Amino acid sequence: MTDRLVLWDIDRTLIKTGGVTVDIFRAAFREVTGEDLTHLPDLGGRTDHDLITEALTAQGIAPDEALIRQFFVALTEGLRSRRDDIVASGCVLPGAGAALAAFAEVPKLVQSVVTGNVRETAYEKLSMFGLTDRIDFAVGGYGCDDGRRATLVRLAVERASQAYGRGYAGDRVIVIGDTPHDIVGAHANGVRAIGVATGRSTTDDLVAAGADMVLASLVDTDAVLRAALGT
Ligand SMILES: [Mg+2]
């Protein structure tokens, strides 16, 4: 078996969190700036760093790094405080748990995440739905690292290569996500991109973005394994 690195997107790929995350974003904005948010960015597939920068700029507030860091903390605290609401309104997407478990059985395969969420919220969100066990959060790429998703993929590959002493690259790295951002970020790094049409993007959108394979969902575990591993 070849060394492989599977990098999962979180929102609308593994879980859905309902509309609560928009409320949390608005509350964090108010807490950090003292103002009500007037421009809600399109949240899908974007990094928190990018979203915060856009929201602050649209409000006429300079998006300096210290303010963005405060925002990250407010988002994480907001998420923790709304845990019950998120669990009530959100869900694990069908097949996600089985897919994580199936990959965990593949020898020499490591699973982590590339997500627009900051590291703490990535962990919190998956922990709410019982999906943390198979994922190495010490590696991965997070929305606190950079605004560009392609950079998050690069960092995830570098961190995993260093942590595991392996040279992950090319089709040994598989990004799985629900938006064209996930696909483009993967291909910018020359790695494999699997689209899952469980978010707002359609199969056609993901094909048009250049996905190596698109699945309607994660329900068929064998199909997920085949798509990712090329077997
Ligand atoms: Mg997503």
mmCIF file of C-alpha atoms and ligand atoms in Angstrom:
data_model
loop_
_atom_site.group_PDB
_atom_site.id
_atom_site.type_symbol
_atom_site.label_atom_id
_atom_site.label_comp_id
_atom_site.label_asym_id
_atom_site.label_seq_id
_atom_site.Cartn_x
_atom_site.Cartn_y
_atom_site.Cartn_z
ATOM 1 C CA MET A 1 0.000 0.000 0.000
ATOM 2 C CA THR A 2 1.129 3.497 -0.820
ATOM 3 C CA ASP A 3 1.290 6.264 1.756
ATOM 4 C CA ARG A 4 -1.754 8.433 1.336
ATOM 5 C CA LEU A 5 -3.097 11.594 2.886
ATOM 6 C CA VAL A 6 -6.847 12.298 2.811
ATOM 7 C CA LEU A 7 -7.774 15.908 3.551
ATOM 8 C CA TRP A 8 -11.422 16.472 4.365
ATOM 9 C CA ASP A 9 -13.346 19.689 4.071
ATOM 10 C CA ILE A 10 -15.758 19.946 7.017
ATOM 11 C CA ASP A 11 -18.831 22.102 6.342
ATOM 12 C CA ARG A 12 -21.325 20.486 3.967
ATOM 13 C CA THR A 13 -18.850 17.682 3.263
ATOM 14 C CA LEU A 14 -18.819 15.848 6.627
ATOM 15 C CA ILE A 15 -21.412 17.854 8.579
ATOM 16 C CA LYS A 16 -24.048 20.542 8.270
ATOM 17 C CA THR A 17 -24.393 23.066 11.068
ATOM 18 C CA GLY A 18 -27.576 24.842 10.007
ATOM 19 C CA GLY A 19 -27.980 28.603 10.139
ATOM 20 C CA VAL A 20 -26.494 28.956 13.623
ATOM 21 C CA THR A 21 -23.027 29.674 12.242
ATOM 22 C CA VAL A 22 -24.330 32.846 10.564
ATOM 23 C CA ASP A 23 -25.665 34.021 13.947
ATOM 24 C CA ILE A 24 -22.285 33.233 15.512
ATOM 25 C CA PHE A 25 -20.470 35.213 12.813
ATOM 26 C CA ARG A 26 -22.772 38.204 13.370
ATOM 27 C CA ALA A 27 -22.347 38.037 17.155
ATOM 28 C CA ALA A 28 -18.556 37.770 16.856
ATOM 29 C CA PHE A 29 -18.518 40.771 14.544
ATOM 30 C CA ARG A 30 -20.515 42.823 17.049
ATOM 31 C CA GLU A 31 -18.303 41.710 19.927
ATOM 32 C CA VAL A 32 -15.040 42.553 18.178
ATOM 33 C CA THR A 33 -16.031 45.777 16.391
ATOM 34 C CA GLY A 34 -18.907 47.118 18.497
ATOM 35 C CA GLU A 35 -20.930 47.443 15.291
ATOM 36 C CA ASP A 36 -23.681 45.418 13.656
ATOM 37 C CA LEU A 37 -22.574 43.559 10.569
ATOM 38 C CA THR A 38 -23.948 45.235 7.442
ATOM 39 C CA HIS A 39 -22.379 42.981 4.808
ATOM 40 C CA LEU A 40 -22.651 39.217 5.269
ATOM 41 C CA PRO A 41 -20.126 37.528 2.944
ATOM 42 C CA ASP A 42 -21.021 34.375 1.033
ATOM 43 C CA LEU A 43 -19.739 31.798 3.528
ATOM 44 C CA GLY A 44 -19.549 28.689 1.306
ATOM 45 C CA GLY A 45 -16.101 27.164 0.904
ATOM 46 C CA ARG A 46 -14.279 30.285 2.073
ATOM 47 C CA THR A 47 -11.709 30.616 4.822
ATOM 48 C CA ASP A 48 -12.588 32.412 8.048
ATOM 49 C CA HIS A 49 -9.584 34.681 7.483
ATOM 50 C CA ASP A 50 -10.968 35.650 4.086
ATOM 51 C CA LEU A 51 -14.559 36.117 5.340
ATOM 52 C CA ILE A 52 -13.515 38.283 8.269
ATOM 53 C CA THR A 53 -11.300 40.415 6.024
ATOM 54 C CA GLU A 54 -14.186 40.943 3.593
ATOM 55 C CA ALA A 55 -16.715 41.750 6.328
ATOM 56 C CA LEU A 56 -14.408 44.229 8.067
ATOM 57 C CA THR A 57 -13.384 45.917 4.824
ATOM 58 C CA ALA A 58 -17.016 46.265 3.692
ATOM 59 C CA GLN A 59 -17.743 47.943 7.025
ATOM 60 C CA GLY A 60 -14.888 50.412 6.511
ATOM 61 C CA ILE A 61 -12.756 48.813 9.241
ATOM 62 C CA ALA A 62 -9.091 48.019 8.544
ATOM 63 C CA PRO A 63 -8.650 44.218 8.703
ATOM 64 C CA ASP A 64 -5.458 44.164 10.723
ATOM 65 C CA GLU A 65 -4.148 40.834 11.958
ATOM 66 C CA ALA A 66 -4.719 41.605 15.664
ATOM 67 C CA LEU A 67 -8.402 42.279 15.003
ATOM 68 C CA ILE A 68 -8.690 39.140 12.868
ATOM 69 C CA ARG A 69 -7.123 37.091 15.716
ATOM 70 C CA GLN A 70 -9.692 38.553 18.162
ATOM 71 C CA PHE A 71 -12.393 37.546 15.709
ATOM 72 C CA PHE A 72 -11.072 33.952 15.637
ATOM 73 C CA VAL A 73 -11.346 33.775 19.431
ATOM 74 C CA ALA A 74 -14.867 35.227 19.368
ATOM 75 C CA LEU A 75 -15.938 32.715 16.720
ATOM 76 C CA THR A 76 -14.611 29.794 18.741
ATOM 77 C CA GLU A 77 -16.259 31.004 21.953
ATOM 78 C CA GLY A 78 -19.486 31.665 20.079
ATOM 79 C CA LEU A 79 -19.445 28.177 18.661
ATOM 80 C CA ARG A 80 -18.902 26.605 22.082
ATOM 81 C CA SER A 81 -21.709 28.658 23.614
ATOM 82 C CA ARG A 82 -24.149 27.540 20.893
ATOM 83 C CA ARG A 83 -23.164 23.879 20.994
ATOM 84 C CA ASP A 84 -26.660 22.617 21.834
ATOM 85 C CA ASP A 85 -28.253 24.690 19.059
ATOM 86 C CA ILE A 86 -25.739 23.443 16.520
ATOM 87 C CA VAL A 87 -26.280 19.818 17.469
ATOM 88 C CA ALA A 88 -30.058 20.346 17.303
ATOM 89 C CA SER A 89 -30.086 22.094 13.932
ATOM 90 C CA GLY A 90 -27.123 20.374 12.275
ATOM 91 C CA CYS A 91 -26.297 16.817 11.291
ATOM 92 C CA VAL A 92 -23.614 14.436 10.135
ATOM 93 C CA LEU A 93 -23.980 14.090 6.395
ATOM 94 C CA PRO A 94 -25.036 10.576 5.351
ATOM 95 C CA GLY A 95 -22.079 8.232 4.959
ATOM 96 C CA ALA A 96 -19.510 10.569 6.506
ATOM 97 C CA GLY A 97 -18.886 8.446 9.598
ATOM 98 C CA ALA A 98 -18.646 5.257 7.554
ATOM 99 C CA ALA A 99 -16.239 6.866 5.086
ATOM 100 C CA LEU A 100 -13.955 8.063 7.893
ATOM 101 C CA ALA A 101 -14.032 4.587 9.432
ATOM 102 C CA ALA A 102 -13.328 2.899 6.096
ATOM 103 C CA PHE A 103 -10.300 5.100 5.365
ATOM 104 C CA ALA A 104 -9.030 4.400 8.876
ATOM 105 C CA GLU A 105 -8.799 0.723 7.893
ATOM 106 C CA VAL A 106 -6.573 1.461 4.885
ATOM 107 C CA PRO A 107 -2.917 0.800 5.784
ATOM 108 C CA LYS A 108 -0.546 3.771 5.644
ATOM 109 C CA LEU A 109 -3.366 6.259 5.154
ATOM 110 C CA VAL A 110 -3.620 9.422 7.270
ATOM 111 C CA GLN A 111 -6.753 11.570 7.531
ATOM 112 C CA SER A 112 -6.815 15.243 8.384
ATOM 113 C CA VAL A 113 -8.759 18.339 7.337
ATOM 114 C CA VAL A 114 -8.407 21.339 5.073
ATOM 115 C CA THR A 115 -11.071 23.720 6.237
ATOM 116 C CA GLY A 116 -11.876 27.394 6.277
ATOM 117 C CA ASN A 117 -12.608 27.034 9.998
ATOM 118 C CA VAL A 118 -9.961 28.042 12.497
ATOM 119 C CA ARG A 119 -8.323 25.024 14.141
ATOM 120 C CA GLU A 120 -10.306 25.186 17.394
ATOM 121 C CA THR A 121 -13.663 25.513 15.648
ATOM 122 C CA ALA A 122 -12.789 22.710 13.244
ATOM 123 C CA TYR A 123 -12.210 20.419 16.213
ATOM 124 C CA GLU A 124 -15.257 21.696 18.127
ATOM 125 C CA LYS A 125 -17.605 21.247 15.196
ATOM 126 C CA LEU A 126 -16.512 17.681 14.492
ATOM 127 C CA SER A 127 -16.478 16.831 18.181
ATOM 128 C CA MET A 128 -20.137 17.904 18.485
ATOM 129 C CA PHE A 129 -20.991 15.220 15.958
ATOM 130 C CA GLY A 130 -18.591 12.538 17.213
ATOM 131 C CA LEU A 131 -16.291 12.626 14.187
ATOM 132 C CA THR A 132 -12.899 13.488 15.684
ATOM 133 C CA ASP A 133 -11.481 10.003 16.278
ATOM 134 C CA ARG A 134 -10.014 9.270 12.859
ATOM 135 C CA ILE A 135 -8.657 12.743 12.140
ATOM 136 C CA ASP A 136 -5.206 14.064 12.965
ATOM 137 C CA PHE A 137 -5.839 17.703 13.916
ATOM 138 C CA ALA A 138 -2.143 18.298 14.652
ATOM 139 C CA VAL A 139 -1.636 18.472 10.914
ATOM 140 C CA GLY A 140 -4.178 19.880 8.420
ATOM 141 C CA GLY A 141 -4.845 23.365 7.043
ATOM 142 C CA TYR A 142 -7.100 25.865 8.817
ATOM 143 C CA GLY A 143 -8.834 29.176 8.268
ATOM 144 C CA CYS A 144 -6.526 30.836 10.789
ATOM 145 C CA ASP A 145 -3.460 29.962 8.689
ATOM 146 C CA ASP A 146 -4.205 32.088 5.638
ATOM 147 C CA GLY A 147 -7.033 33.510 3.554
ATOM 148 C CA ARG A 148 -6.324 31.363 0.482
ATOM 149 C CA ARG A 149 -7.525 27.800 0.421
ATOM 150 C CA ALA A 150 -4.635 26.719 -1.807
ATOM 151 C CA THR A 151 -2.228 27.797 0.928
ATOM 152 C CA LEU A 152 -4.146 25.707 3.457
ATOM 153 C CA VAL A 153 -3.752 22.627 1.251
ATOM 154 C CA ARG A 154 -0.020 23.314 0.888
ATOM 155 C CA LEU A 155 0.384 23.712 4.649
ATOM 156 C CA ALA A 156 -1.580 20.530 5.327
ATOM 157 C CA VAL A 157 0.644 18.547 2.955
ATOM 158 C CA GLU A 158 3.811 20.029 4.451
ATOM 159 C CA ARG A 159 2.685 19.424 8.042
ATOM 160 C CA ALA A 160 1.689 15.826 7.366
ATOM 161 C CA SER A 161 4.890 15.132 5.417
ATOM 162 C CA GLN A 162 6.945 16.453 8.312
ATOM 163 C CA ALA A 163 4.902 14.793 11.069
ATOM 164 C CA TYR A 164 4.862 11.378 9.417
ATOM 165 C CA GLY A 165 8.253 11.574 7.705
ATOM 166 C CA ARG A 166 6.702 10.876 4.324
ATOM 167 C CA GLY A 167 6.707 12.731 1.028
ATOM 168 C CA TYR A 168 3.009 13.248 0.377
ATOM 169 C CA ALA A 169 2.455 14.704 -3.092
ATOM 170 C CA GLY A 170 0.453 14.350 -6.301
ATOM 171 C CA ASP A 171 -2.237 11.699 -6.327
ATOM 172 C CA ARG A 172 -1.126 10.406 -2.917
ATOM 173 C CA VAL A 173 -2.967 13.428 -1.502
ATOM 174 C CA ILE A 174 -6.745 13.482 -1.821
ATOM 175 C CA VAL A 175 -8.793 16.570 -1.000
ATOM 176 C CA ILE A 176 -12.529 15.901 -0.553
ATOM 177 C CA GLY A 177 -14.868 18.889 -0.520
ATOM 178 C CA ASP A 178 -18.209 20.309 -1.586
ATOM 179 C CA THR A 179 -17.262 23.544 -3.378
ATOM 180 C CA PRO A 180 -15.182 24.644 -6.367
ATOM 181 C CA HIS A 181 -12.892 26.352 -3.801
ATOM 182 C CA ASP A 182 -11.896 22.911 -2.497
ATOM 183 C CA ILE A 183 -11.201 21.623 -6.009
ATOM 184 C CA VAL A 184 -9.220 24.665 -7.135
ATOM 185 C CA GLY A 185 -7.216 24.715 -3.877
ATOM 186 C CA ALA A 186 -6.262 21.068 -4.369
ATOM 187 C CA HIS A 187 -5.278 21.444 -8.003
ATOM 188 C CA ALA A 188 -3.186 24.535 -7.269
ATOM 189 C CA ASN A 189 -1.031 22.085 -5.317
ATOM 190 C CA GLY A 190 -1.097 19.336 -7.915
ATOM 191 C CA VAL A 191 -3.078 16.953 -5.713
ATOM 192 C CA ARG A 192 -6.251 14.940 -6.310
ATOM 193 C CA ALA A 193 -9.650 16.582 -5.790
ATOM 194 C CA ILE A 194 -12.899 14.727 -5.139
ATOM 195 C CA GLY A 195 -16.105 16.766 -5.197
ATOM 196 C CA VAL A 196 -19.132 15.822 -3.116
ATOM 197 C CA ALA A 197 -22.368 17.510 -4.175
ATOM 198 C CA THR A 198 -23.858 17.771 -0.688
ATOM 199 C CA GLY A 199 -23.442 21.534 -0.428
ATOM 200 C CA ARG A 200 -24.788 24.345 -2.553
ATOM 201 C CA SER A 201 -22.584 23.428 -5.518
ATOM 202 C CA THR A 202 -24.030 20.972 -8.009
ATOM 203 C CA THR A 203 -22.274 18.039 -9.623
ATOM 204 C CA ASP A 204 -21.946 20.173 -12.764
ATOM 205 C CA ASP A 205 -20.339 23.011 -10.767
ATOM 206 C CA LEU A 206 -17.776 20.611 -9.332
ATOM 207 C CA VAL A 207 -17.073 18.993 -12.696
ATOM 208 C CA ALA A 208 -16.643 22.459 -14.223
ATOM 209 C CA ALA A 209 -14.157 23.301 -11.460
ATOM 210 C CA GLY A 210 -12.095 20.350 -12.666
ATOM 211 C CA ALA A 211 -12.788 17.752 -9.972
ATOM 212 C CA ASP A 212 -11.054 14.436 -10.660
ATOM 213 C CA MET A 213 -14.235 12.701 -9.527
ATOM 214 C CA VAL A 214 -17.615 13.898 -8.244
ATOM 215 C CA LEU A 215 -19.904 11.948 -5.933
ATOM 216 C CA ALA A 216 -23.530 12.834 -5.217
ATOM 217 C CA SER A 217 -22.880 12.080 -1.539
ATOM 218 C CA LEU A 218 -20.719 9.939 0.774
ATOM 219 C CA VAL A 219 -23.459 7.321 1.161
ATOM 220 C CA ASP A 220 -21.750 4.639 -0.955
ATOM 221 C CA THR A 221 -18.599 3.934 1.068
ATOM 222 C CA ASP A 222 -17.056 1.712 -1.599
ATOM 223 C CA ALA A 223 -17.541 4.449 -4.191
ATOM 224 C CA VAL A 224 -15.863 6.960 -1.878
ATOM 225 C CA LEU A 225 -12.894 4.626 -1.415
ATOM 226 C CA ARG A 226 -12.631 3.984 -5.139
ATOM 227 C CA ALA A 227 -12.868 7.685 -5.982
ATOM 228 C CA ALA A 228 -10.198 8.629 -3.489
ATOM 229 C CA LEU A 229 -7.793 5.743 -3.923
ATOM 230 C CA GLY A 230 -8.311 5.120 -7.616
ATOM 231 C CA THR A 231 -8.894 1.406 -7.030
HETATM 232 MG MG MG B 1 -17.462 22.985 2.598
#
